[in-house]
PDB file of C-alpha atoms in Angstrom:
ATOM      1  CA  MET A   1      16.630  21.307 -74.772  1.00 52.00           C
ATOM      2  CA  ARG A   2      14.507  22.780 -72.107  1.00 58.00           C
ATOM      3  CA  THR A   3      13.047  21.013 -69.057  1.00 58.00           C
ATOM      4  CA  SER A   4       9.621  21.242 -70.471  1.00 61.00           C
ATOM      5  CA  ALA A   5      10.562  19.379 -73.588  1.00 63.00           C
ATOM      6  CA  TRP A   6      12.054  16.527 -71.480  1.00 62.00           C
ATOM      7  CA  LEU A   7       9.019  16.044 -69.348  1.00 58.00           C
ATOM      8  CA  PRO A   8       6.677  14.513 -71.865  1.00 65.00           C
ATOM      9  CA  LEU A   9       9.569  12.283 -72.982  1.00 61.00           C
ATOM     10  CA  CYS A  10      10.493  11.031 -69.496  1.00 57.00           C
ATOM     11  CA  GLY A  11       6.707  10.402 -68.952  1.00 60.00           C
ATOM     12  CA  ALA A  12       6.484   8.276 -72.019  1.00 62.00           C
ATOM     13  CA  LEU A  13       9.626   6.370 -71.025  1.00 58.00           C
ATOM     14  CA  VAL A  14       8.183   5.613 -67.445  1.00 57.00           C
ATOM     15  CA  LEU A  15       4.908   4.390 -69.042  1.00 57.00           C
ATOM     16  CA  VAL A  16       6.679   2.144 -71.439  1.00 57.00           C
ATOM     17  CA  ALA A  17       8.902   0.750 -68.684  1.00 63.00           C
ATOM     18  CA  CYS A  18       5.919  -0.002 -66.440  1.00 62.00           C
ATOM     19  CA  ALA A  19       3.806  -1.605 -69.067  1.00 58.00           C
ATOM     20  CA  GLU A  20       3.478  -5.437 -69.056  1.00 62.00           C
ATOM     21  CA  ALA A  21       4.796  -7.422 -71.915  1.00 57.00           C
ATOM     22  CA  PRO A  22       2.002  -8.880 -74.180  1.00 59.00           C
ATOM     23  CA  VAL A  23       1.188 -12.488 -73.407  1.00 56.00           C
ATOM     24  CA  GLN A  24       1.308 -14.678 -76.532  1.00 60.00           C
ATOM     25  CA  PRO A  25      -1.669 -16.908 -76.615  1.00 57.00           C
ATOM     26  CA  THR A  26      -1.038 -20.640 -76.388  1.00 57.00           C
ATOM     27  CA  ALA A  27      -1.327 -22.426 -79.599  1.00 54.00           C
ATOM     28  CA  PRO A  28      -4.107 -25.012 -79.882  1.00 56.00           C
ATOM     29  CA  ALA A  29      -1.557 -27.708 -80.650  1.00 51.00           C
ATOM     30  CA  GLN A  30       0.209 -27.037 -77.266  1.00 56.00           C
ATOM     31  CA  ARG A  31      -3.155 -26.959 -75.264  1.00 55.00           C
ATOM     32  CA  SER A  32      -4.341 -30.219 -76.910  1.00 60.00           C
ATOM     33  CA  ALA A  33      -1.069 -32.080 -76.250  1.00 59.00           C
ATOM     34  CA  ALA A  34      -1.106 -31.057 -72.626  1.00 62.00           C
ATOM     35  CA  ALA A  35      -4.804 -32.133 -72.324  1.00 65.00           C
ATOM     36  CA  ASP A  36      -3.947 -35.511 -74.152  1.00 79.00           C
ATOM     37  CA  ALA A  37      -0.994 -36.364 -71.814  1.00 84.00           C
ATOM     38  CA  PRO A  38      -3.147 -38.465 -69.412  1.00 83.00           C
ATOM     39  CA  ALA A  39      -5.009 -40.201 -72.277  1.00 85.00           C
ATOM     40  CA  THR A  40      -1.641 -41.058 -73.735  1.00 89.00           C
ATOM     41  CA  ALA A  41      -0.234 -42.245 -70.544  1.00 90.00           C
ATOM     42  CA  ALA A  42      -3.451 -44.275 -69.992  1.00 90.00           C
ATOM     43  CA  THR A  43      -2.900 -45.942 -73.350  1.00 91.00           C
ATOM     44  CA  GLU A  44       0.708 -46.747 -72.651  1.00 94.00           C
ATOM     45  CA  HIS A  45      -0.203 -48.313 -69.276  1.00 92.00           C
ATOM     46  CA  ARG A  46      -3.037 -50.210 -70.717  1.00 94.00           C
ATOM     47  CA  GLN A  47      -0.794 -51.770 -73.205  1.00 94.00           C
ATOM     48  CA  LEU A  48       1.752 -52.718 -70.401  1.00 94.00           C
ATOM     49  CA  ALA A  49      -1.027 -54.284 -68.377  1.00 94.00           C
ATOM     50  CA  ARG A  50      -2.066 -56.467 -71.330  1.00 94.00           C
ATOM     51  CA  ARG A  51       1.522 -57.491 -72.047  1.00 95.00           C
ATOM     52  CA  HIS A  52       1.990 -58.388 -68.216  1.00 94.00           C
ATOM     53  CA  ALA A  53      -1.316 -60.399 -68.246  1.00 92.00           C
ATOM     54  CA  GLN A  54      -0.252 -62.387 -71.350  1.00 95.00           C
ATOM     55  CA  ALA A  55       3.194 -63.051 -69.645  1.00 94.00           C
ATOM     56  CA  GLY A  56       1.263 -64.470 -66.516  1.00 91.00           C
ATOM     57  CA  ASP A  57       2.510 -61.542 -64.199  1.00 92.00           C
ATOM     58  CA  ILE A  58      -0.935 -60.873 -62.703  1.00 93.00           C
ATOM     59  CA  ALA A  59       0.381 -58.685 -59.998  1.00 92.00           C
ATOM     60  CA  ALA A  60       2.165 -56.358 -62.447  1.00 93.00           C
ATOM     61  CA  ALA A  61      -0.902 -56.371 -64.664  1.00 94.00           C
ATOM     62  CA  ALA A  62      -3.180 -55.300 -61.713  1.00 94.00           C
ATOM     63  CA  ARG A  63      -0.593 -52.502 -60.776  1.00 94.00           C
ATOM     64  CA  GLU A  64      -0.789 -51.252 -64.363  1.00 94.00           C
ATOM     65  CA  TRP A  65      -4.651 -51.390 -64.603  1.00 94.00           C
ATOM     66  CA  HIS A  66      -4.728 -49.533 -61.283  1.00 95.00           C
ATOM     67  CA  ILE A  67      -2.580 -46.825 -62.947  1.00 94.00           C
ATOM     68  CA  VAL A  68      -4.967 -46.690 -65.875  1.00 94.00           C
ATOM     69  CA  LEU A  69      -7.866 -46.105 -63.432  1.00 93.00           C
ATOM     70  CA  LEU A  70      -5.865 -43.317 -61.702  1.00 93.00           C
ATOM     71  CA  LEU A  71      -5.418 -41.655 -65.093  1.00 92.00           C
ATOM     72  CA  ALA A  72      -8.872 -42.320 -66.544  1.00 91.00           C
ATOM     73  CA  PRO A  73     -11.243 -42.960 -63.312  1.00 91.00           C
ATOM     74  CA  GLY A  74     -14.347 -43.398 -65.534  1.00 90.00           C
ATOM     75  CA  ASP A  75     -12.940 -46.190 -67.682  1.00 91.00           C
ATOM     76  CA  VAL A  76     -15.275 -49.120 -67.482  1.00 94.00           C
ATOM     77  CA  GLU A  77     -13.046 -51.534 -69.305  1.00 94.00           C
ATOM     78  CA  ALA A  78     -10.154 -50.735 -67.024  1.00 94.00           C
ATOM     79  CA  ARG A  79     -12.147 -51.177 -63.929  1.00 95.00           C
ATOM     80  CA  LYS A  80     -13.411 -54.686 -65.138  1.00 96.00           C
ATOM     81  CA  GLU A  81      -9.789 -55.729 -66.021  1.00 94.00           C
ATOM     82  CA  TYR A  82      -8.530 -54.430 -62.749  1.00 95.00           C
ATOM     83  CA  GLU A  83     -11.132 -56.281 -60.741  1.00 96.00           C
ATOM     84  CA  ALA A  84     -10.524 -59.471 -62.898  1.00 95.00           C
ATOM     85  CA  GLN A  85      -6.741 -59.219 -62.005  1.00 95.00           C
ATOM     86  CA  ARG A  86      -7.480 -58.765 -58.352  1.00 95.00           C
ATOM     87  CA  ALA A  87      -9.732 -61.701 -58.227  1.00 96.00           C
ATOM     88  CA  ALA A  88      -7.116 -63.824 -59.957  1.00 95.00           C
ATOM     89  CA  ILE A  89      -4.466 -62.643 -57.316  1.00 95.00           C
ATOM     90  CA  ARG A  90      -6.923 -63.691 -54.567  1.00 95.00           C
ATOM     91  CA  GLU A  91      -7.429 -67.147 -55.993  1.00 96.00           C
ATOM     92  CA  ARG A  92      -3.671 -67.731 -56.552  1.00 95.00           C
ATOM     93  CA  VAL A  93      -3.013 -66.517 -52.989  1.00 96.00           C
ATOM     94  CA  ARG A  94      -5.604 -68.850 -51.579  1.00 96.00           C
ATOM     95  CA  GLU A  95      -4.256 -71.805 -53.613  1.00 96.00           C
ATOM     96  CA  SER A  96      -0.622 -70.978 -52.684  1.00 95.00           C
ATOM     97  CA  MET A  97      -1.547 -70.516 -49.003  1.00 95.00           C
ATOM     98  CA  GLN A  98      -3.179 -73.847 -48.818  1.00 96.00           C
ATOM     99  CA  ALA A  99      -0.445 -75.580 -50.500  1.00 95.00           C
ATOM    100  CA  GLY A 100       2.129 -74.028 -48.308  1.00 94.00           C
ATOM    101  CA  LEU A 101       0.232 -74.736 -45.058  1.00 94.00           C
ATOM    102  CA  THR A 102      -0.073 -78.389 -46.006  1.00 95.00           C
ATOM    103  CA  ALA A 103       3.557 -78.624 -46.972  1.00 94.00           C
ATOM    104  CA  SER A 104       4.492 -76.945 -43.698  1.00 90.00           C
ATOM    105  CA  ARG A 105       2.411 -79.447 -41.701  1.00 91.00           C
ATOM    106  CA  ASN A 106       3.991 -82.409 -43.496  1.00 92.00           C
ATOM    107  CA  GLY A 107       7.533 -81.083 -42.728  1.00 88.00           C
ATOM    108  CA  GLU A 108       8.296 -80.216 -46.418  1.00 92.00           C
ATOM    109  CA  THR A 109       9.929 -76.912 -45.690  1.00 91.00           C
ATOM    110  CA  GLU A 110      11.283 -76.291 -49.250  1.00 92.00           C
ATOM    111  CA  ARG A 111       7.854 -76.515 -50.838  1.00 95.00           C
ATOM    112  CA  ALA A 112       6.307 -74.553 -47.977  1.00 94.00           C
ATOM    113  CA  THR A 113       8.886 -71.801 -48.409  1.00 94.00           C
ATOM    114  CA  THR A 114       8.302 -71.674 -52.141  1.00 95.00           C
ATOM    115  CA  ALA A 115       4.548 -71.363 -51.740  1.00 95.00           C
ATOM    116  CA  MET A 116       4.786 -68.785 -49.019  1.00 95.00           C
ATOM    117  CA  LEU A 117       7.080 -66.769 -51.176  1.00 95.00           C
ATOM    118  CA  ARG A 118       4.706 -67.008 -54.017  1.00 95.00           C
ATOM    119  CA  VAL A 119       1.970 -65.598 -51.801  1.00 95.00           C
ATOM    120  CA  LEU A 120       4.186 -62.715 -50.696  1.00 94.00           C
ATOM    121  CA  ALA A 121       5.080 -62.036 -54.382  1.00 93.00           C
ATOM    122  CA  LEU A 122       1.259 -61.580 -55.122  1.00 93.00           C
ATOM    123  CA  ASP A 123       0.211 -60.117 -51.750  1.00 92.00           C
ATOM    124  CA  PRO A 124       3.290 -58.403 -50.090  1.00 91.00           C
ATOM    125  CA  GLU A 125       1.260 -57.471 -46.964  1.00 92.00           C
ATOM    126  CA  ASN A 126       0.080 -61.078 -46.275  1.00 94.00           C
ATOM    127  CA  ALA A 127       0.764 -61.447 -42.482  1.00 94.00           C
ATOM    128  CA  GLU A 128       0.082 -65.270 -42.320  1.00 94.00           C
ATOM    129  CA  ALA A 129       2.578 -66.024 -45.206  1.00 94.00           C
ATOM    130  CA  ALA A 130       5.177 -63.931 -43.429  1.00 94.00           C
ATOM    131  CA  LYS A 131       4.426 -65.725 -40.135  1.00 94.00           C
ATOM    132  CA  VAL A 132       4.847 -69.173 -41.793  1.00 93.00           C
ATOM    133  CA  LEU A 133       8.214 -68.116 -43.210  1.00 93.00           C
ATOM    134  CA  ARG A 134       9.421 -66.867 -39.922  1.00 94.00           C
ATOM    135  CA  ASP A 135       8.294 -70.217 -38.232  1.00 92.00           C
ATOM    136  CA  ILE A 136      10.172 -72.163 -41.013  1.00 91.00           C
ATOM    137  CA  ASP A 137      13.302 -70.028 -40.490  1.00 91.00           C
ATOM    138  CA  ARG A 138      13.130 -70.362 -36.744  1.00 91.00           C
ATOM    139  CA  GLN A 139      12.853 -74.206 -37.074  1.00 88.00           C
ATOM    140  CA  HIS A 140      15.737 -74.191 -39.599  1.00 84.00           C
ATOM    141  CA  ALA A 141      17.855 -72.233 -37.097  1.00 85.00           C
ATOM    142  CA  THR A 142      16.978 -74.570 -34.249  1.00 83.00           C
ATOM    143  CA  ARG A 143      17.935 -77.563 -36.188  1.00 82.00           C
ATOM    144  CA  ILE A 144      21.424 -75.912 -37.073  1.00 85.00           C
ATOM    145  CA  GLN A 145      22.032 -75.078 -33.520  1.00 84.00           C
ATOM    146  CA  ALA A 146      21.077 -78.558 -32.289  1.00 82.00           C
ATOM    147  CA  SER A 147      23.386 -80.107 -34.712  1.00 81.00           C
ATOM    148  CA  GLN A 148      26.230 -77.849 -33.694  1.00 84.00           C
ATOM    149  CA  ALA A 149      25.556 -78.681 -30.105  1.00 81.00           C
ATOM    150  CA  GLN A 150      25.610 -82.418 -30.801  1.00 84.00           C
ATOM    151  CA  ARG A 151      28.855 -82.003 -32.671  1.00 84.00           C
ATOM    152  CA  ALA A 152      30.416 -80.023 -29.815  1.00 81.00           C
ATOM    153  CA  ALA A 153      29.212 -82.558 -27.361  1.00 80.00           C
ATOM    154  CA  ARG A 154      30.882 -85.511 -29.285  1.00 80.00           C
ATOM    155  CA  GLU A 155      33.891 -83.664 -29.822  1.00 80.00           C
ATOM    156  CA  ASN A 156      34.102 -82.873 -26.009  1.00 78.00           C
ATOM    157  CA  GLN A 157      33.524 -86.585 -25.231  1.00 80.00           C
ATOM    158  CA  THR A 158      36.190 -87.598 -27.524  1.00 77.00           C
ATOM    159  CA  SER A 159      38.783 -85.254 -26.090  1.00 74.00           C
ATOM    160  CA  VAL A 160      37.773 -86.293 -22.561  1.00 73.00           C
ATOM    161  CA  ALA A 161      38.119 -89.986 -23.458  1.00 72.00           C
ATOM    162  CA  ASN A 162      41.655 -89.302 -24.881  1.00 65.00           C
TER     163      ASN A 162
END
């Protein structure tokens, strides 16, 4: 073949090689599945929130309602449920704090510790409950050290007497 015959053929090959592949349109079922993902996730978290609330775990229920609100910010029912759970948490924190402080003042360290741990389970950033627990721990360590010092002093007196 002559060069003039090859030239149109080479031009056609270059054109074909440079052309973009046709894009397949996304099927409507695929688009709707992607669009429904947040709604499906919100429904799952809504169910989890209700289960946690029924089990009495208000902190977990509030966390799940918060996730629902992140997925569906305009959901009025979720907003009401979230606020109700947060109010219940505040009330339980207040009750447990009062019980813990009263127990701590009365020297009931076990009850005070239990109440303060309950507060921290509901509100992990509660500085007052953490302070009370540190004080209880410090008092406990002081008692242990005093007991050990008394025992060592008795043993020392006994060995000196012998």
